[in-house]
Amino acid sequence: SDIGLEGRTAEAESVIRSMVATRGFSAKIDHENGMVYFTAADDEHDEDSDEEDEYRADLAGQMQQCIDLADRIRILDADITASGRYQQISVRKEANAKANAQSGEGGEGAASGAGGGPRGVADIR
């Protein structure tokens, strides 16, 4: 053996346990054949991994819902931006803002967007 533990089973097991505890992997000792099998700690399949698999599947489903919602919002945004009604309201709002700025008006109403701008999707359609 490279570490000089031949014939000293208890000492070998102690070294293996120490390595497992400090290095983030797991080991399975096969006493019958005198072998040690090392695996990454994440690869070990126990009862917790079923819960983790379920959690990951649930998280993946929620992420997919977010992606789908983002796609729907992107499509809605493109539809609204391309809408003739939205563009009319935007042009009117911009013209009103310029007129207010030239006439010296421009109080709170102009800054807040009051004065004919769309207040929601229903105003555009």
CSV table of C-alpha atoms in Angstrom, one decimal:
chain,number,residue,atom,x,y,z
A,1,SER,CA,0.0,0.0,0.0
A,2,ASP,CA,1.2,3.6,-0.7
A,3,ILE,CA,0.5,4.8,2.8
A,4,GLY,CA,1.9,1.8,4.6
A,5,LEU,CA,-1.3,0.5,6.3
A,6,GLU,CA,-1.2,-3.1,5.1
A,7,GLY,CA,-2.5,-5.5,7.7
A,8,ARG,CA,-3.6,-2.6,10.0
A,9,THR,CA,-7.4,-2.5,9.3
A,10,ALA,CA,-8.4,-0.2,12.2
A,11,GLU,CA,-5.7,2.3,11.4
A,12,ALA,CA,-6.7,2.3,7.7
A,13,GLU,CA,-10.3,2.8,8.6
A,14,SER,CA,-9.4,5.7,10.8
A,15,VAL,CA,-7.4,7.4,8.0
A,16,ILE,CA,-10.3,6.9,5.6
A,17,ARG,CA,-12.8,8.4,8.1
A,18,SER,CA,-10.6,11.4,8.6
A,19,MET,CA,-10.3,11.9,4.8
A,20,VAL,CA,-14.0,11.6,4.4
A,21,ALA,CA,-14.7,14.1,7.2
A,22,THR,CA,-12.2,16.7,5.9
A,23,ARG,CA,-12.3,16.4,2.1
A,24,GLY,CA,-16.0,16.4,1.2
A,25,PHE,CA,-16.4,12.9,-0.3
A,26,SER,CA,-17.7,9.6,1.0
A,27,ALA,CA,-16.3,6.1,1.1
A,28,LYS,CA,-17.6,2.6,1.4
A,29,ILE,CA,-15.4,0.0,2.9
A,30,ASP,CA,-15.8,-3.6,1.6
A,31,HIS,CA,-14.3,-5.6,4.4
A,32,GLU,CA,-14.8,-8.9,2.6
A,33,ASN,CA,-12.6,-7.9,-0.3
A,34,GLY,CA,-10.4,-5.4,1.5
A,35,MET,CA,-11.4,-2.6,-0.8
A,36,VAL,CA,-12.5,1.0,-0.3
A,37,TYR,CA,-14.8,2.7,-2.8
A,38,PHE,CA,-14.7,6.5,-2.9
A,39,THR,CA,-17.5,8.7,-4.3
A,40,ALA,CA,-18.3,12.4,-4.3
A,41,ALA,CA,-20.6,13.2,-1.3
A,42,ASP,CA,-23.3,14.4,-3.8
A,43,ASP,CA,-23.2,11.0,-5.6
A,44,GLU,CA,-24.2,9.1,-2.5
A,45,HIS,CA,-27.8,8.0,-2.8
A,46,ASP,CA,-29.7,8.0,0.5
A,47,GLU,CA,-33.2,9.0,1.7
A,48,ASP,CA,-32.3,12.7,1.6
A,49,SER,CA,-31.5,12.6,-2.1
A,50,ASP,CA,-35.1,11.7,-2.9
A,51,GLU,CA,-36.2,14.8,-1.2
A,52,GLU,CA,-33.4,16.8,-2.9
A,53,ASP,CA,-34.5,15.4,-6.3
A,54,GLU,CA,-38.1,16.4,-5.6
A,55,TYR,CA,-37.0,19.8,-4.5
A,56,ARG,CA,-34.9,20.2,-7.7
A,57,ALA,CA,-37.8,19.1,-9.9
A,58,ASP,CA,-40.1,21.6,-8.1
A,59,LEU,CA,-37.6,24.4,-8.5
A,60,ALA,CA,-37.1,23.5,-12.2
A,61,GLY,CA,-40.9,23.7,-12.7
A,62,GLN,CA,-41.1,27.1,-11.0
A,63,MET,CA,-38.2,28.4,-13.0
A,64,GLN,CA,-39.9,27.2,-16.2
A,65,GLN,CA,-43.1,29.1,-15.1
A,66,CYS,CA,-41.0,32.2,-14.7
A,67,ILE,CA,-39.4,31.8,-18.1
A,68,ASP,CA,-42.9,31.3,-19.7
A,69,LEU,CA,-44.2,34.4,-17.9
A,70,ALA,CA,-41.2,36.4,-19.1
A,71,ASP,CA,-41.9,35.3,-22.7
A,72,ARG,CA,-45.6,36.3,-22.4
A,73,ILE,CA,-44.6,39.7,-21.0
A,74,ARG,CA,-42.1,40.2,-23.8
A,75,ILE,CA,-44.7,39.4,-26.4
A,76,LEU,CA,-47.3,41.7,-24.7
A,77,ASP,CA,-44.7,44.5,-24.5
A,78,ALA,CA,-44.0,44.1,-28.3
A,79,ASP,CA,-47.7,44.1,-29.1
A,80,ILE,CA,-48.3,47.2,-27.0
A,81,THR,CA,-45.3,49.1,-28.3
A,82,ALA,CA,-46.4,48.3,-31.9
A,83,SER,CA,-50.0,49.3,-31.2
A,84,GLY,CA,-51.2,52.4,-33.2
A,85,ARG,CA,-53.2,53.5,-30.2
A,86,TYR,CA,-50.2,53.4,-27.9
A,87,GLN,CA,-48.1,55.4,-30.3
A,88,GLN,CA,-50.9,58.0,-30.7
A,89,ILE,CA,-51.0,58.4,-26.9
A,90,SER,CA,-47.2,58.6,-26.6
A,91,VAL,CA,-47.0,61.2,-29.3
A,92,ARG,CA,-49.8,63.2,-27.7
A,93,LYS,CA,-48.2,62.9,-24.3
A,94,GLU,CA,-44.8,64.1,-25.7
A,95,ALA,CA,-46.5,67.1,-27.4
A,96,ASN,CA,-48.3,68.0,-24.2
A,97,ALA,CA,-45.1,67.9,-22.3
A,98,LYS,CA,-43.3,70.2,-24.8
A,99,ALA,CA,-46.3,72.6,-24.8
A,100,ASN,CA,-46.3,72.7,-21.0
A,101,ALA,CA,-42.5,73.3,-20.9
A,102,GLN,CA,-42.7,76.1,-23.4
A,103,SER,CA,-45.6,77.8,-21.6
A,104,GLY,CA,-43.9,77.6,-18.2
A,105,GLU,CA,-46.3,75.0,-16.8
A,106,GLY,CA,-44.9,71.8,-15.7
A,107,GLY,CA,-45.9,71.4,-12.2
A,108,GLU,CA,-46.6,68.0,-10.6
A,109,GLY,CA,-49.2,67.0,-13.2
A,110,ALA,CA,-46.7,67.1,-16.1
A,111,ALA,CA,-44.0,65.3,-14.2
A,112,SER,CA,-46.3,62.5,-13.1
A,113,GLY,CA,-47.5,61.8,-16.5
A,114,ALA,CA,-51.1,63.1,-16.0
A,115,GLY,CA,-52.7,64.5,-19.0
A,116,GLY,CA,-53.9,61.8,-21.3
A,117,GLY,CA,-51.2,59.2,-21.1
A,118,PRO,CA,-52.2,55.5,-20.9
A,119,ARG,CA,-52.8,54.3,-17.3
A,120,GLY,CA,-52.8,50.7,-18.2
A,121,VAL,CA,-53.2,48.1,-20.9
A,122,ALA,CA,-57.0,48.6,-21.0
A,123,ASP,CA,-56.5,52.2,-22.1
A,124,ILE,CA,-54.4,51.2,-25.1
A,125,ARG,CA,-56.8,48.6,-26.6
